[in-house]
N, C-alpha and C. Protein backbone atom coordinates (compact mmCIF):
# COMPACT_ATOMS: atom_id res chain seq x y z
N LEU A 1 102.21 120.82 118.95
CA LEU A 1 102.82 120.89 120.56
C LEU A 1 100.79 119.97 118.51
N GLY A 2 101.42 118.29 118.37
CA GLY A 2 100.33 117.89 116.68
C GLY A 2 100.07 117.24 116.91
N ARG A 3 98.90 116.41 116.02
CA ARG A 3 99.15 115.32 115.61
C ARG A 3 98.13 114.87 114.11
N LEU A 4 99.38 114.13 113.64
CA LEU A 4 98.08 113.76 111.99
C LEU A 4 97.49 113.02 112.06
N ASP A 5 95.30 113.20 111.74
CA ASP A 5 94.68 112.84 111.60
C ASP A 5 95.35 111.39 110.55
N GLU A 6 93.69 110.28 109.49
CA GLU A 6 94.51 109.52 109.65
C GLU A 6 94.08 109.58 107.87
N ASP A 7 92.97 111.37 107.44
CA ASP A 7 93.96 111.95 105.48
C ASP A 7 94.26 113.03 106.13
N GLY A 8 95.79 112.60 107.32
CA GLY A 8 96.88 113.64 106.27
C GLY A 8 96.74 115.01 106.88
N TYR A 9 95.50 114.54 107.46
CA TYR A 9 95.28 117.00 107.67
C TYR A 9 95.81 116.89 110.25
N LEU A 10 96.31 118.22 110.01
CA LEU A 10 97.67 119.01 110.90
C LEU A 10 96.48 118.48 111.82
N TYR A 11 96.72 118.94 113.54
CA TYR A 11 96.23 118.58 114.65
C TYR A 11 97.01 119.27 115.22
N ILE A 12 96.05 121.26 115.96
CA ILE A 12 97.83 122.15 117.10
C ILE A 12 96.99 121.12 117.69
N THR A 13 97.89 120.48 119.13
CA THR A 13 96.84 120.43 120.55
C THR A 13 97.91 120.74 121.83
N GLY A 14 99.19 122.02 121.39
CA GLY A 14 99.34 122.44 122.18
C GLY A 14 101.06 123.96 121.86
N ARG A 15 101.22 124.00 122.31
CA ARG A 15 102.67 124.69 122.38
C ARG A 15 103.93 123.91 123.74
N SER A 16 105.10 124.36 123.10
CA SER A 16 106.10 122.73 124.12
C SER A 16 106.43 124.11 124.64
N LYS A 17 105.86 125.66 124.63
CA LYS A 17 107.42 125.91 125.73
C LYS A 17 105.95 127.48 124.91
N GLU A 18 105.74 128.31 126.64
CA GLU A 18 103.78 129.23 125.95
C GLU A 18 105.00 130.70 126.46
N VAL A 19 106.82 130.94 125.99
CA VAL A 19 107.26 132.17 125.33
C VAL A 19 108.38 131.76 124.88
N ILE A 20 108.16 133.25 123.36
CA ILE A 20 108.80 133.17 122.24
C ILE A 20 110.44 133.53 122.65
N ASN A 21 111.48 134.20 122.93
CA ASN A 21 113.15 135.09 122.85
C ASN A 21 113.62 135.00 122.58
N ARG A 22 113.10 135.69 121.62
CA ARG A 22 113.63 137.10 120.45
C ARG A 22 114.77 137.52 120.68
N GLY A 23 116.17 137.59 120.54
CA GLY A 23 117.82 138.67 121.22
C GLY A 23 117.42 139.08 122.71
N GLY A 24 116.32 138.62 123.23
CA GLY A 24 116.41 138.64 124.85
C GLY A 24 115.02 139.25 125.72
N GLU A 25 114.46 139.62 123.50
CA GLU A 25 112.96 139.90 124.22
C GLU A 25 112.07 139.09 124.54
N ILE A 26 111.42 139.31 126.31
CA ILE A 26 110.12 137.64 125.86
C ILE A 26 108.83 137.87 125.38
N ILE A 27 108.10 137.22 124.37
CA ILE A 27 107.58 138.24 123.34
C ILE A 27 106.16 136.85 123.86
N SER A 28 104.67 137.28 124.55
CA SER A 28 103.76 135.93 124.58
C SER A 28 102.61 135.73 122.78
N PRO A 29 103.55 134.44 122.59
CA PRO A 29 102.97 133.99 121.38
C PRO A 29 101.57 134.63 121.20
N PHE A 30 100.32 134.00 122.88
CA PHE A 30 98.92 135.22 122.79
C PHE A 30 98.66 136.50 122.62
N GLU A 31 99.69 136.67 122.72
CA GLU A 31 99.99 138.46 122.47
C GLU A 31 99.60 138.57 121.11
N VAL A 32 100.54 137.82 120.83
CA VAL A 32 100.63 138.40 119.04
C VAL A 32 99.37 137.25 118.45
N GLU A 33 98.75 136.38 118.72
CA GLU A 33 97.78 135.91 118.22
C GLU A 33 96.07 136.60 118.65
N ASP A 34 96.41 137.46 119.54
CA ASP A 34 95.24 138.15 119.95
C ASP A 34 95.08 138.77 118.66
N ALA A 35 96.44 139.94 118.70
CA ALA A 35 96.65 140.71 117.73
C ALA A 35 96.01 139.82 116.43
N VAL A 36 96.16 139.77 115.72
CA VAL A 36 96.38 139.13 114.72
C VAL A 36 95.34 138.44 114.31
N GLN A 37 94.51 137.87 115.41
CA GLN A 37 92.68 137.11 114.60
C GLN A 37 92.14 138.43 114.64
N SER A 38 92.94 139.46 115.37
CA SER A 38 91.96 141.06 115.16
C SER A 38 91.16 141.51 113.72
N HIS A 39 92.75 141.46 112.91
CA HIS A 39 92.68 141.67 111.18
C HIS A 39 91.50 140.33 111.06
N PRO A 40 90.39 141.53 110.13
CA PRO A 40 88.69 141.35 109.48
C PRO A 40 88.95 140.40 108.88
N ARG A 41 90.13 139.84 107.86
CA ARG A 41 89.83 138.76 107.47
C ARG A 41 91.14 137.09 107.77
N VAL A 42 91.38 137.47 108.71
CA VAL A 42 91.28 136.34 109.34
C VAL A 42 90.72 135.02 110.97
N LYS A 43 90.45 134.21 110.28
CA LYS A 43 89.60 133.28 110.86
C LYS A 43 90.23 132.91 112.31
N ALA A 44 91.14 132.39 112.25
CA ALA A 44 92.15 132.04 112.96
C ALA A 44 93.53 131.14 112.81
N CYS A 45 94.82 131.32 113.71
CA CYS A 45 96.01 131.74 113.81
C CYS A 45 96.47 130.48 115.68
N ILE A 46 97.78 130.28 115.15
CA ILE A 46 98.42 130.45 116.08
C ILE A 46 99.81 130.49 116.05
N ALA A 47 100.04 131.83 117.45
CA ALA A 47 101.87 132.53 116.74
C ALA A 47 102.76 130.74 117.26
N PHE A 48 104.27 130.32 116.85
CA PHE A 48 105.10 129.40 117.85
C PHE A 48 106.07 130.38 117.20
N MET A 49 107.32 129.58 117.71
CA MET A 49 108.93 129.74 117.37
C MET A 49 109.40 129.26 116.73
N VAL A 50 110.30 129.57 115.98
CA VAL A 50 110.94 129.64 114.48
C VAL A 50 112.80 129.67 114.65
N PRO A 51 113.29 128.48 114.38
CA PRO A 51 115.29 129.31 114.84
C PRO A 51 115.46 130.23 114.28
N HIS A 52 116.26 131.08 115.15
CA HIS A 52 116.40 132.32 112.84
C HIS A 52 117.82 132.34 114.89
N ASP A 53 118.64 133.21 112.51
CA ASP A 53 120.22 132.13 113.20
C ASP A 53 121.37 133.45 114.14
N VAL A 54 120.56 134.86 114.25
CA VAL A 54 121.21 136.10 115.23
C VAL A 54 120.39 135.73 116.62
N LEU A 55 119.13 136.31 116.75
CA LEU A 55 118.31 136.15 117.57
C LEU A 55 118.35 135.34 118.47
N GLU A 56 117.59 134.13 117.97
CA GLU A 56 118.34 132.80 118.55
C GLU A 56 116.96 132.35 117.90
N GLU A 57 114.99 133.03 118.18
CA GLU A 57 114.35 132.71 118.17
C GLU A 57 113.35 133.84 117.31
N GLY A 58 113.01 133.28 116.06
CA GLY A 58 111.55 134.43 115.35
C GLY A 58 110.49 134.05 115.78
N ILE A 59 108.83 134.41 115.27
CA ILE A 59 107.53 134.47 115.33
C ILE A 59 107.08 133.85 114.24
N GLY A 60 107.02 133.06 114.23
CA GLY A 60 106.38 132.62 112.90
C GLY A 60 104.54 132.42 113.43
N ILE A 61 103.70 132.43 112.13
CA ILE A 61 102.11 132.19 112.19
C ILE A 61 101.89 131.64 111.00
N ALA A 62 100.76 131.02 112.56
CA ALA A 62 99.72 129.66 110.58
C ALA A 62 98.64 130.60 110.82
N ILE A 63 97.65 131.20 109.84
CA ILE A 63 96.50 131.75 109.85
C ILE A 63 95.97 131.00 109.06
N VAL A 64 94.56 130.98 109.14
CA VAL A 64 93.32 130.63 108.40
C VAL A 64 92.94 131.83 108.12
N ALA A 65 92.06 131.78 107.17
CA ALA A 65 91.28 133.30 106.14
C ALA A 65 90.14 133.46 106.88
N GLU A 66 89.55 133.69 106.77
CA GLU A 66 87.07 134.07 106.51
C GLU A 66 87.42 133.80 105.60
N GLU A 67 85.76 132.57 106.04
CA GLU A 67 85.63 131.86 103.96
C GLU A 67 85.59 132.99 103.99
N GLY A 68 85.74 132.58 102.46
CA GLY A 68 85.10 133.94 101.09
C GLY A 68 85.52 135.24 100.78
N MET A 69 86.56 135.24 101.84
CA MET A 69 87.96 136.66 101.73
C MET A 69 89.41 135.39 101.19
N PRO A 70 90.16 136.28 100.02
CA PRO A 70 90.83 136.72 100.29
C PRO A 70 92.14 136.27 101.49
N ARG A 71 93.47 135.55 101.25
CA ARG A 71 94.35 135.46 102.33
C ARG A 71 94.50 136.65 102.45
N PRO A 72 94.77 137.32 103.92
CA PRO A 72 95.46 138.26 104.22
C PRO A 72 97.20 138.50 103.76
N SER A 73 97.72 139.29 103.64
CA SER A 73 99.44 139.64 102.55
C SER A 73 100.24 139.97 103.94
N LEU A 74 101.16 139.66 104.38
CA LEU A 74 101.99 139.92 105.07
C LEU A 74 101.69 140.73 105.46
N ARG A 75 102.29 142.10 105.08
CA ARG A 75 101.95 143.43 104.76
C ARG A 75 100.62 143.86 105.43
N SER A 76 99.91 143.39 104.65
CA SER A 76 98.15 142.94 105.42
C SER A 76 98.81 143.61 107.25
N VAL A 77 98.81 142.84 107.00
CA VAL A 77 98.28 141.29 109.30
C VAL A 77 99.95 142.68 110.09
N GLN A 78 100.59 142.73 109.28
CA GLN A 78 102.00 143.86 110.31
C GLN A 78 101.77 144.88 110.32
N HIS A 79 100.77 144.97 109.67
CA HIS A 79 100.48 147.40 108.93
C HIS A 79 99.09 146.79 109.65
N TRP A 80 98.06 145.98 110.25
CA TRP A 80 97.90 146.27 111.41
C TRP A 80 98.04 145.63 112.49
N CYS A 81 97.72 145.59 112.49
CA CYS A 81 98.59 144.97 114.29
C CYS A 81 99.89 146.24 114.74
N LYS A 82 100.32 147.00 113.60
CA LYS A 82 100.87 147.96 114.25
C LYS A 82 100.05 149.47 114.81
N GLN A 83 99.10 149.00 114.20
CA GLN A 83 98.08 149.79 114.60
C GLN A 83 97.06 149.87 115.55
């Protein structure tokens, strides 16, 4: 859930649901956010459900990089979260 202001900026205000059902596996977006936000180049993030043809739901994540640092790559974030 969110809103756009008069300048076109998007503000995230909440979620329509609190779990992601990825092929029968129930995933907490809060746990995903905690793992990703611990990455040294991530200032903020939000995890959300995205439609998936086979699994029904997948995980999407929007990341805000730390100021003055390059945006972390998907591979970098995945490697960090597996540690």
